[in-house]
Amino acid sequence: MYEVVSNGVFPFLRTLGEGSTYSQHMRDARFTVPTPALLSRIVDMLDKVPMDNRDTNGDLYEYMLSKIATAGHNGQFRTPRHVIQLMVEMTAPTPTDEICDPACGTAGFLVAAGEYVRERHPEALVDREQNRHFNESMFHGHDFDSTMLRIGSMNMLLHGVEQADIRYRDSLSDGASGEAELYSLILANPPFAGSLDHESVARDLQQLVKTRKTELLFLALFIRLLRTGGRAAVIVPDGVLFGSTKAHKELRRTLVEEHKLDGVVKLPSGVFKPYAGVSTAILLFTKTGVGGTEDVWFYEATADGWSLDDKRSPLLDADKLGPRPAMPLSEDEHAKNNLPDALARWFERDGDERKRERTEQSFCVPKADIVAAGYDLSLNRYKEVVHEEVEHRPPLEIIAELEQLEGEIVRGLADLKAMLS
């Protein structure tokens, strides 16, 4: 069996899908199971899994990726699956979308978007033209790590997308001039907290924003890649929302004044533990080129269903986790998982949400208030905290009570002294 797999099966896998991006990434893949005995154990373990089910193939691969991530090597930027699902549900991909993740990593966003379309629009897989679009031209992912590209390509293949466009590209250096306004939906969690030399940043991005910070450059890239009417749900560090540099302010002004900023979801600070404790938010916007921002919807997520320490243990049963649990959550359960509430209120942002007070977990802020605040998008800038009124006793009454207690202590000491003498 070892001979067949190493010299027969693996060379076949390297040529699978000839001409596709998958075959390009698999060209230099190596079979690294060291001994026949270990291969036999692997086969025996996998034999118990019902591999005839496409969903099982994908779930098994997701499980493997989570284990790679805990090793802290290839998967350190892996976004939690429930956060990805929330962002996909909020943007509601359709069969006609062109979806891109310019920092795709293991392709988690593209996989989730594909599963959403498959579940909500099954008719798209029956129509010949729609099916061809789904398998060949709907999903686009870029990365500059060859290992990530190979993992992402295989992930898409195991989730039923035959020829996803997963390819090598240094998104910030190559720029977006060749792909400007190509995509209708961008889902991404780009790397941040880094900086690039001005020489290595694409000129078309520098025209949008003069900066070396990767988080700002990626945001400019998203705007450039989207076609008019295209929408985006992207994760950014909190600094993007309130940073005081000229580049920070100009980018936020562009989102509010030249496009349509739809919402900001503040995520719990431990959502990316154990890899990072940085505070982040989901930014949701639509590219219009002519403005359109009226009210910006804010939501403060304080719990995502998992503990916010390094262990990230589930706080609820599996059927009550994620943005679409199997049953409605009670008030106590909501305190442990805010995602279903955030999703429901997102779809009410043009209705009842506008009537909510700023003391609540979600509320809308008029554009005029954001402009007056210098385009600050941090939730704490607009949230109002109600302090309970506390009534204190008059100071003289407290002093009188202290004097009474002091008198009792003096008398007690005198009695004790008399007993001892």
Tab-separated table of C-alpha atoms in Angstrom:
chain	number	residue	atom	x	y	z
A	1	MET	CA	0.000	0.000	0.000
A	2	TYR	CA	2.848	2.383	0.846
A	3	GLU	CA	4.384	1.742	-2.577
A	4	VAL	CA	1.079	2.373	-4.382
A	5	VAL	CA	0.288	5.607	-2.508
A	6	SER	CA	3.782	7.126	-2.740
A	7	ASN	CA	4.524	6.170	-6.362
A	8	GLY	CA	1.023	5.950	-7.835
A	9	VAL	CA	-1.632	7.916	-5.954
A	10	PHE	CA	0.484	10.950	-5.074
A	11	PRO	CA	1.827	11.577	-8.594
A	12	PHE	CA	-1.793	11.295	-9.789
A	13	LEU	CA	-2.908	13.918	-7.226
A	14	ARG	CA	-0.230	16.286	-8.493
A	15	THR	CA	-1.701	16.190	-12.011
A	16	LEU	CA	-5.371	16.267	-10.969
A	17	GLY	CA	-7.303	19.091	-12.652
A	18	GLU	CA	-4.658	19.712	-15.319
A	19	GLY	CA	-4.416	23.411	-16.141
A	20	SER	CA	-6.235	24.556	-12.981
A	21	THR	CA	-4.702	26.596	-10.185
A	22	TYR	CA	-5.022	23.481	-7.986
A	23	SER	CA	-2.645	21.498	-10.214
A	24	GLN	CA	-0.168	24.407	-10.214
A	25	HIS	CA	-0.003	24.467	-6.410
A	26	MET	CA	0.268	20.668	-6.169
A	27	ARG	CA	3.240	20.443	-8.545
A	28	ASP	CA	5.822	20.441	-5.755
A	29	ALA	CA	3.730	18.666	-3.114
A	30	ARG	CA	5.607	15.860	-1.357
A	31	PHE	CA	4.407	12.629	0.240
A	32	THR	CA	5.826	12.898	3.772
A	33	VAL	CA	4.333	9.929	5.666
A	34	PRO	CA	7.623	8.320	6.739
A	35	THR	CA	6.735	4.633	7.264
A	36	PRO	CA	4.281	2.019	5.939
A	37	ALA	CA	3.140	1.331	9.528
A	38	LEU	CA	2.074	4.966	10.044
A	39	LEU	CA	0.254	5.020	6.692
A	40	SER	CA	-1.605	1.864	7.719
A	41	ARG	CA	-2.726	3.511	10.979
A	42	ILE	CA	-3.923	6.608	9.081
A	43	VAL	CA	-5.955	4.480	6.649
A	44	ASP	CA	-7.508	2.463	9.491
A	45	MET	CA	-8.580	5.667	11.269
A	46	LEU	CA	-10.029	7.275	8.139
A	47	ASP	CA	-11.813	4.046	7.180
A	48	LYS	CA	-14.274	4.652	10.050
A	49	VAL	CA	-15.299	8.041	8.620
A	50	PRO	CA	-18.204	8.056	6.077
A	51	MET	CA	-16.221	9.559	3.190
A	52	ASP	CA	-19.074	9.211	0.683
A	53	ASN	CA	-20.568	12.397	2.193
A	54	ARG	CA	-19.082	15.603	0.699
A	55	ASP	CA	-19.798	17.523	3.913
A	56	THR	CA	-17.781	15.002	5.919
A	57	ASN	CA	-14.778	15.451	3.629
A	58	GLY	CA	-14.900	19.195	4.204
A	59	ASP	CA	-15.475	18.907	7.952
A	60	LEU	CA	-12.543	16.518	8.318
A	61	TYR	CA	-10.295	18.931	6.446
A	62	GLU	CA	-11.501	21.846	8.610
A	63	TYR	CA	-10.654	19.786	11.682
A	64	MET	CA	-7.157	19.144	10.340
A	65	LEU	CA	-6.703	22.858	9.681
A	66	SER	CA	-7.712	23.686	13.259
A	67	LYS	CA	-4.999	21.299	14.485
A	68	ILE	CA	-2.432	22.944	12.202
A	69	ALA	CA	-3.534	26.293	13.611
A	70	THR	CA	-3.004	25.182	17.217
A	71	ALA	CA	0.517	24.193	16.240
A	72	GLY	CA	0.942	27.897	15.468
A	73	HIS	CA	2.761	27.465	12.156
A	74	ASN	CA	0.745	27.579	8.953
A	75	GLY	CA	-2.600	28.493	10.453
A	76	GLN	CA	-1.804	31.410	12.721
A	77	PHE	CA	-4.159	33.724	10.812
A	78	ARG	CA	-7.048	31.274	10.783
A	79	THR	CA	-10.292	33.143	11.488
A	80	PRO	CA	-12.743	31.361	13.860
A	81	ARG	CA	-15.358	29.541	11.815
A	82	HIS	CA	-18.338	31.103	13.622
A	83	VAL	CA	-17.038	34.629	12.909
A	84	ILE	CA	-16.651	33.719	9.230
A	85	GLN	CA	-20.218	32.363	9.199
A	86	LEU	CA	-21.541	35.584	10.740
A	87	MET	CA	-19.865	37.691	8.051
A	88	VAL	CA	-21.123	35.420	5.268
A	89	GLU	CA	-24.678	35.479	6.642
A	90	MET	CA	-24.564	39.282	6.856
A	91	THR	CA	-23.470	39.702	3.248
A	92	ALA	CA	-25.727	36.894	1.926
A	93	PRO	CA	-23.781	35.768	-1.197
A	94	THR	CA	-25.855	35.059	-4.324
A	95	PRO	CA	-25.171	32.704	-7.274
A	96	THR	CA	-24.228	35.663	-9.490
A	97	ASP	CA	-21.586	37.099	-7.134
A	98	GLU	CA	-17.860	37.248	-7.898
A	99	ILE	CA	-16.298	36.654	-4.465
A	100	CYS	CA	-12.713	37.523	-3.559
A	101	ASP	CA	-10.453	37.197	-0.525
A	102	PRO	CA	-7.133	38.963	-1.265
A	103	ALA	CA	-5.506	37.379	1.807
A	104	CYS	CA	-7.202	33.982	1.634
A	105	GLY	CA	-4.901	31.755	3.702
A	106	THR	CA	-6.727	28.424	4.036
A	107	ALA	CA	-9.717	29.830	2.056
A	108	GLY	CA	-12.105	29.692	5.025
A	109	PHE	CA	-14.181	32.663	3.814
A	110	LEU	CA	-14.511	31.262	0.285
A	111	VAL	CA	-15.505	27.837	1.597
A	112	ALA	CA	-18.187	29.346	3.868
A	113	ALA	CA	-19.523	31.492	1.010
A	114	GLY	CA	-19.713	28.430	-1.239
A	115	GLU	CA	-21.569	26.425	1.410
A	116	TYR	CA	-24.013	29.330	1.887
A	117	VAL	CA	-24.809	29.496	-1.838
A	118	ARG	CA	-25.124	25.713	-2.055
A	119	GLU	CA	-27.563	25.674	0.885
A	120	ARG	CA	-29.637	28.782	0.087
A	121	HIS	CA	-29.607	28.635	-3.724
A	122	PRO	CA	-29.591	24.947	-4.687
A	123	GLU	CA	-31.094	25.846	-8.061
A	124	ALA	CA	-27.787	27.514	-8.970
A	125	LEU	CA	-26.098	24.107	-9.134
A	126	VAL	CA	-28.704	22.685	-11.527
A	127	ASP	CA	-28.523	25.371	-14.205
A	128	ARG	CA	-25.565	24.598	-16.500
A	129	GLU	CA	-24.244	28.154	-16.787
A	130	GLN	CA	-24.686	28.862	-13.069
A	131	ASN	CA	-22.974	25.592	-12.205
A	132	ARG	CA	-20.022	26.464	-14.443
A	133	HIS	CA	-19.781	29.894	-12.780
A	134	PHE	CA	-19.924	28.291	-9.300
A	135	ASN	CA	-17.144	25.822	-10.044
A	136	GLU	CA	-14.831	27.906	-12.208
A	137	SER	CA	-15.250	31.670	-11.857
A	138	MET	CA	-17.130	32.562	-8.660
A	139	PHE	CA	-14.385	32.201	-6.037
A	140	HIS	CA	-11.057	34.064	-6.115
A	141	GLY	CA	-8.352	33.858	-3.469
A	142	HIS	CA	-4.865	35.400	-3.326
A	143	ASP	CA	-1.933	34.651	-1.053
A	144	PHE	CA	1.863	34.711	-1.237
A	145	ASP	CA	2.513	31.585	0.849
A	146	SER	CA	2.738	28.479	-1.364
A	147	THR	CA	1.726	26.206	1.522
A	148	MET	CA	-1.389	28.292	2.146
A	149	LEU	CA	-2.252	28.190	-1.563
A	150	ARG	CA	-2.008	24.404	-1.603
A	151	ILE	CA	-4.103	24.055	1.555
A	152	GLY	CA	-6.685	26.570	0.285
A	153	SER	CA	-6.990	24.863	-3.124
A	154	MET	CA	-7.498	21.464	-1.520
A	155	ASN	CA	-10.000	22.956	0.935
A	156	MET	CA	-12.121	24.313	-1.917
A	157	LEU	CA	-11.885	21.044	-3.849
A	158	LEU	CA	-12.998	18.984	-0.841
A	159	HIS	CA	-15.926	21.367	-0.349
A	160	GLY	CA	-17.160	20.715	-3.876
A	161	VAL	CA	-15.724	23.662	-5.844
A	162	GLU	CA	-13.840	22.058	-8.739
A	163	GLN	CA	-11.651	24.875	-10.080
A	164	ALA	CA	-11.515	27.766	-7.635
A	165	ASP	CA	-9.202	30.599	-8.679
A	166	ILE	CA	-6.685	30.339	-5.818
A	167	ARG	CA	-3.377	31.843	-6.948
A	168	TYR	CA	-0.120	33.403	-5.887
A	169	ARG	CA	-0.187	37.163	-5.527
A	170	ASP	CA	1.345	39.706	-3.194
A	171	SER	CA	-1.825	41.782	-3.091
A	172	LEU	CA	-0.257	44.982	-1.778
A	173	SER	CA	2.810	44.968	-4.019
A	174	ASP	CA	1.177	43.853	-7.258
A	175	GLY	CA	-1.644	46.341	-6.777
A	176	ALA	CA	-5.146	46.122	-8.160
A	177	SER	CA	-4.770	47.959	-11.455
A	178	GLY	CA	-5.408	44.795	-13.461
A	179	GLU	CA	-8.345	43.673	-11.335
A	180	ALA	CA	-9.929	46.980	-10.358
A	181	GLU	CA	-13.713	46.752	-9.994
A	182	LEU	CA	-13.841	43.030	-10.806
A	183	TYR	CA	-15.575	41.674	-7.709
A	184	SER	CA	-19.039	42.087	-6.221
A	185	LEU	CA	-18.234	40.738	-2.735
A	186	ILE	CA	-15.093	40.785	-0.614
A	187	LEU	CA	-14.769	38.740	2.577
A	188	ALA	CA	-11.416	38.987	4.310
A	189	ASN	CA	-9.371	39.034	7.480
A	190	PRO	CA	-6.118	40.532	6.198
A	191	PRO	CA	-2.871	40.502	8.179
A	192	PHE	CA	-2.385	43.679	10.177
A	193	ALA	CA	0.017	45.334	12.633
A	194	GLY	CA	2.725	45.420	9.977
A	195	SER	CA	4.208	47.984	7.617
A	196	LEU	CA	5.783	47.990	4.156
A	197	ASP	CA	8.380	50.145	2.459
A	198	HIS	CA	6.879	52.797	0.170
A	199	GLU	CA	8.811	51.300	-2.757
A	200	SER	CA	7.095	47.930	-2.376
A	201	VAL	CA	3.549	49.301	-2.218
A	202	ALA	CA	1.608	49.403	-5.486
A	203	ARG	CA	1.208	52.904	-6.906
A	204	ASP	CA	-2.545	52.589	-7.447
A	205	LEU	CA	-2.954	51.957	-3.705
A	206	GLN	CA	-0.735	54.901	-2.789
A	207	GLN	CA	-3.074	57.112	-4.811
A	208	LEU	CA	-5.913	56.083	-2.481
A	209	VAL	CA	-4.006	56.339	0.786
A	210	LYS	CA	-0.469	57.474	1.638
A	211	THR	CA	0.650	55.022	4.307
A	212	ARG	CA	2.872	52.017	4.995
A	213	LYS	CA	0.454	50.291	7.401
A	214	THR	CA	-0.828	47.026	5.982
A	215	GLU	CA	-4.291	47.259	7.538
A	216	LEU	CA	-4.945	50.602	5.800
A	217	LEU	CA	-3.445	49.434	2.506
A	218	PHE	CA	-5.663	46.346	2.502
A	219	LEU	CA	-8.739	48.496	3.133
A	220	ALA	CA	-7.761	50.684	0.173
A	221	LEU	CA	-7.241	47.508	-1.874
A	222	PHE	CA	-10.745	46.269	-1.039
A	223	ILE	CA	-12.267	49.535	-2.245
A	224	ARG	CA	-10.259	49.333	-5.468
A	225	LEU	CA	-11.171	45.677	-6.164
A	226	LEU	CA	-14.931	46.123	-5.662
A	227	ARG	CA	-17.160	47.040	-8.562
A	228	THR	CA	-19.803	49.736	-8.068
A	229	GLY	CA	-22.548	48.271	-5.893
A	230	GLY	CA	-20.156	45.648	-4.518
A	231	ARG	CA	-20.161	44.989	-0.793
A	232	ALA	CA	-17.548	43.999	1.738
A	233	ALA	CA	-17.329	42.475	5.212
A	234	VAL	CA	-13.762	42.680	6.504
A	235	ILE	CA	-12.039	42.409	9.864
A	236	VAL	CA	-9.897	45.371	10.930
A	237	PRO	CA	-7.978	46.184	14.133
A	238	ASP	CA	-9.614	48.795	16.374
A	239	GLY	CA	-6.895	51.286	15.477
A	240	VAL	CA	-8.391	51.663	11.997
A	241	LEU	CA	-11.609	52.955	13.590
A	242	PHE	CA	-10.078	55.758	15.648
A	243	GLY	CA	-6.445	56.231	14.488
A	244	SER	CA	-5.468	59.890	14.385
A	245	THR	CA	-2.982	59.920	11.479
A	246	LYS	CA	-3.877	61.658	8.231
A	247	ALA	CA	-4.087	58.296	6.415
A	248	HIS	CA	-6.502	56.854	9.016
A	249	LYS	CA	-8.798	59.865	8.840
A	250	GLU	CA	-8.739	60.083	5.038
A	251	LEU	CA	-9.640	56.419	4.618
A	252	ARG	CA	-12.561	56.706	7.063
A	253	ARG	CA	-13.698	59.900	5.333
A	254	THR	CA	-13.607	58.069	1.986
A	255	LEU	CA	-15.774	55.247	3.349
A	256	VAL	CA	-18.356	57.640	4.824
A	257	GLU	CA	-18.428	60.376	2.163
A	258	GLU	CA	-17.646	58.588	-1.107
A	259	HIS	CA	-19.178	55.181	-0.405
A	260	LYS	CA	-21.839	53.699	1.881
A	261	LEU	CA	-20.629	52.606	5.290
A	262	ASP	CA	-23.279	50.151	6.511
A	263	GLY	CA	-22.124	48.907	9.897
A	264	VAL	CA	-19.429	48.306	12.486
A	265	VAL	CA	-19.498	45.215	14.720
A	266	LYS	CA	-17.073	45.407	17.645
A	267	LEU	CA	-15.776	41.902	18.389
A	268	PRO	CA	-14.726	40.622	21.848
A	269	SER	CA	-11.005	41.214	22.426
A	270	GLY	CA	-10.215	37.517	22.961
A	271	VAL	CA	-11.773	36.265	19.737
A	272	PHE	CA	-8.385	35.495	18.119
A	273	LYS	CA	-6.744	33.914	21.150
A	274	PRO	CA	-4.454	32.079	21.672
A	275	TYR	CA	-2.665	33.675	18.679
A	276	ALA	CA	-3.420	37.329	19.413
A	277	GLY	CA	-5.326	39.412	21.948
A	278	VAL	CA	-5.777	42.419	19.666
A	279	SER	CA	-9.188	44.151	19.656
A	280	THR	CA	-10.907	43.951	16.289
A	281	ALA	CA	-14.118	44.878	14.510
A	282	ILE	CA	-16.042	43.838	11.403
A	283	LEU	CA	-16.415	46.670	8.910
A	284	LEU	CA	-19.358	46.388	6.484
A	285	PHE	CA	-19.602	48.742	3.526
A	286	THR	CA	-20.893	49.091	-0.039
A	287	LYS	CA	-18.882	50.702	-2.819
A	288	THR	CA	-20.941	53.404	-4.542
A	289	GLY	CA	-18.476	56.090	-5.611
A	290	VAL	CA	-21.132	58.715	-4.930
A	291	GLY	CA	-21.667	58.431	-1.174
A	292	GLY	CA	-24.913	57.159	0.326
A	293	THR	CA	-24.061	56.864	4.024
A	294	GLU	CA	-27.044	58.002	6.102
A	295	ASP	CA	-26.947	56.063	9.357
A	296	VAL	CA	-24.164	53.731	10.475
A	297	TRP	CA	-25.246	50.689	12.485
A	298	PHE	CA	-23.076	49.780	15.502
A	299	TYR	CA	-23.163	46.525	17.486
A	300	GLU	CA	-21.083	45.638	20.539
A	301	ALA	CA	-20.528	41.886	20.666
A	302	THR	CA	-19.328	40.949	24.148
A	303	ALA	CA	-19.466	37.141	23.752
A	304	ASP	CA	-19.209	34.809	20.747
A	305	GLY	CA	-20.128	31.491	22.365
A	306	TRP	CA	-16.607	30.520	23.424
A	307	SER	CA	-14.523	31.491	26.444
A	308	LEU	CA	-12.291	34.487	25.738
A	309	ASP	CA	-9.149	32.980	27.266
A	310	ASP	CA	-6.408	30.964	25.567
A	311	LYS	CA	-8.433	27.742	25.842
A	312	ARG	CA	-11.433	29.093	23.858
A	313	SER	CA	-13.784	26.441	25.276
A	314	PRO	CA	-17.445	26.357	24.110
A	315	LEU	CA	-19.851	27.927	26.632
A	316	LEU	CA	-23.015	26.379	25.157
A	317	ASP	CA	-24.131	23.143	23.519
A	318	ALA	CA	-23.126	22.761	19.858
A	319	ASP	CA	-26.681	23.414	18.602
A	320	LYS	CA	-26.694	26.812	20.358
A	321	LEU	CA	-23.415	28.099	18.946
A	322	GLY	CA	-22.795	30.220	15.844
A	323	PRO	CA	-24.937	32.926	14.225
A	324	ARG	CA	-27.826	30.563	13.382
A	325	PRO	CA	-28.423	28.207	16.325
A	326	ALA	CA	-30.924	25.359	16.029
A	327	MET	CA	-33.267	27.054	18.513
A	328	PRO	CA	-33.817	30.565	19.938
A	329	LEU	CA	-31.495	31.485	22.792
A	330	SER	CA	-32.666	32.526	26.246
A	331	GLU	CA	-31.453	35.768	27.823
A	332	ASP	CA	-28.766	33.900	29.784
A	333	GLU	CA	-27.650	32.085	26.634
A	334	HIS	CA	-27.564	35.354	24.680
A	335	ALA	CA	-25.106	36.676	27.277
A	336	LYS	CA	-22.770	33.854	26.187
A	337	ASN	CA	-23.424	34.078	22.418
A	338	ASN	CA	-24.298	37.470	20.880
A	339	LEU	CA	-23.939	36.378	17.240
A	340	PRO	CA	-27.596	35.381	16.533
A	341	ASP	CA	-28.779	38.696	17.997
A	342	ALA	CA	-26.212	40.645	15.952
A	343	LEU	CA	-27.366	38.923	12.751
A	344	ALA	CA	-31.060	39.533	13.444
A	345	ARG	CA	-30.509	43.199	14.283
A	346	TRP	CA	-28.297	43.699	11.205
A	347	PHE	CA	-31.293	42.995	8.971
A	348	GLU	CA	-33.359	45.512	10.983
A	349	ARG	CA	-30.793	48.321	10.671
A	350	ASP	CA	-33.050	50.373	8.379
A	351	GLY	CA	-36.094	49.820	10.601
A	352	ASP	CA	-36.513	49.366	14.345
A	353	GLU	CA	-32.770	49.631	15.014
A	354	ARG	CA	-32.890	53.364	14.232
A	355	LYS	CA	-35.201	53.882	17.214
A	356	ARG	CA	-32.900	52.271	19.753
A	357	GLU	CA	-31.121	54.338	22.381
A	358	ARG	CA	-27.351	54.591	22.404
A	359	THR	CA	-27.307	52.948	25.813
A	360	GLU	CA	-28.266	49.600	24.215
A	361	GLN	CA	-26.100	46.891	22.666
A	362	SER	CA	-26.829	48.081	19.129
A	363	PHE	CA	-27.879	51.448	17.740
A	364	CYS	CA	-27.619	53.672	14.661
A	365	VAL	CA	-25.592	56.885	14.411
A	366	PRO	CA	-26.513	59.559	11.826
A	367	LYS	CA	-23.812	60.534	9.351
A	368	ALA	CA	-23.792	64.126	10.677
A	369	ASP	CA	-22.681	62.911	14.130
A	370	ILE	CA	-19.845	60.866	12.596
A	371	VAL	CA	-18.660	63.836	10.540
A	372	ALA	CA	-18.770	66.043	13.663
A	373	ALA	CA	-16.609	63.486	15.494
A	374	GLY	CA	-13.916	63.681	12.800
A	375	TYR	CA	-15.044	60.381	11.196
A	376	ASP	CA	-14.258	58.447	14.370
A	377	LEU	CA	-15.844	54.987	14.008
A	378	SER	CA	-15.144	53.552	17.467
A	379	LEU	CA	-18.322	52.382	19.189
A	380	ASN	CA	-17.305	53.891	22.541
A	381	ARG	CA	-17.322	57.347	20.964
A	382	TYR	CA	-21.105	57.158	20.499
A	383	LYS	CA	-22.254	54.716	23.175
A	384	GLU	CA	-23.885	56.335	26.177
A	385	VAL	CA	-23.382	54.746	29.573
A	386	VAL	CA	-26.136	55.198	32.149
A	387	HIS	CA	-24.826	55.449	35.697
A	388	GLU	CA	-27.176	54.477	38.496
A	389	GLU	CA	-27.822	57.316	40.903
A	390	VAL	CA	-26.395	56.510	44.311
A	391	GLU	CA	-27.689	58.307	47.406
A	392	HIS	CA	-25.108	58.906	50.123
A	393	ARG	CA	-25.891	59.665	53.784
A	394	PRO	CA	-25.095	63.178	55.044
A	395	PRO	CA	-21.435	63.416	56.218
A	396	LEU	CA	-22.433	64.772	59.674
A	397	GLU	CA	-24.635	61.709	60.246
A	398	ILE	CA	-21.714	59.386	59.398
A	399	ILE	CA	-19.365	61.336	61.715
A	400	ALA	CA	-21.920	61.105	64.579
A	401	GLU	CA	-22.109	57.337	64.088
A	402	LEU	CA	-18.300	57.063	64.139
A	403	GLU	CA	-18.191	59.086	67.378
A	404	GLN	CA	-20.777	56.763	68.933
A	405	LEU	CA	-18.729	53.698	67.921
A	406	GLU	CA	-15.571	55.300	69.280
A	407	GLY	CA	-17.311	55.941	72.603
A	408	GLU	CA	-18.356	52.285	72.822
A	409	ILE	CA	-14.755	51.204	72.141
A	410	VAL	CA	-13.406	53.499	74.884
A	411	ARG	CA	-15.954	52.173	77.411
A	412	GLY	CA	-15.151	48.576	76.433
A	413	LEU	CA	-11.426	49.161	76.945
A	414	ALA	CA	-12.081	50.763	80.354
A	415	ASP	CA	-14.148	47.720	81.444
A	416	LEU	CA	-11.434	45.358	80.221
A	417	LYS	CA	-8.764	47.330	82.122
A	418	ALA	CA	-10.849	47.189	85.312
A	419	MET	CA	-11.168	43.389	85.018
A	420	LEU	CA	-7.407	42.960	84.661
A	421	SER	CA	-6.355	45.265	87.530
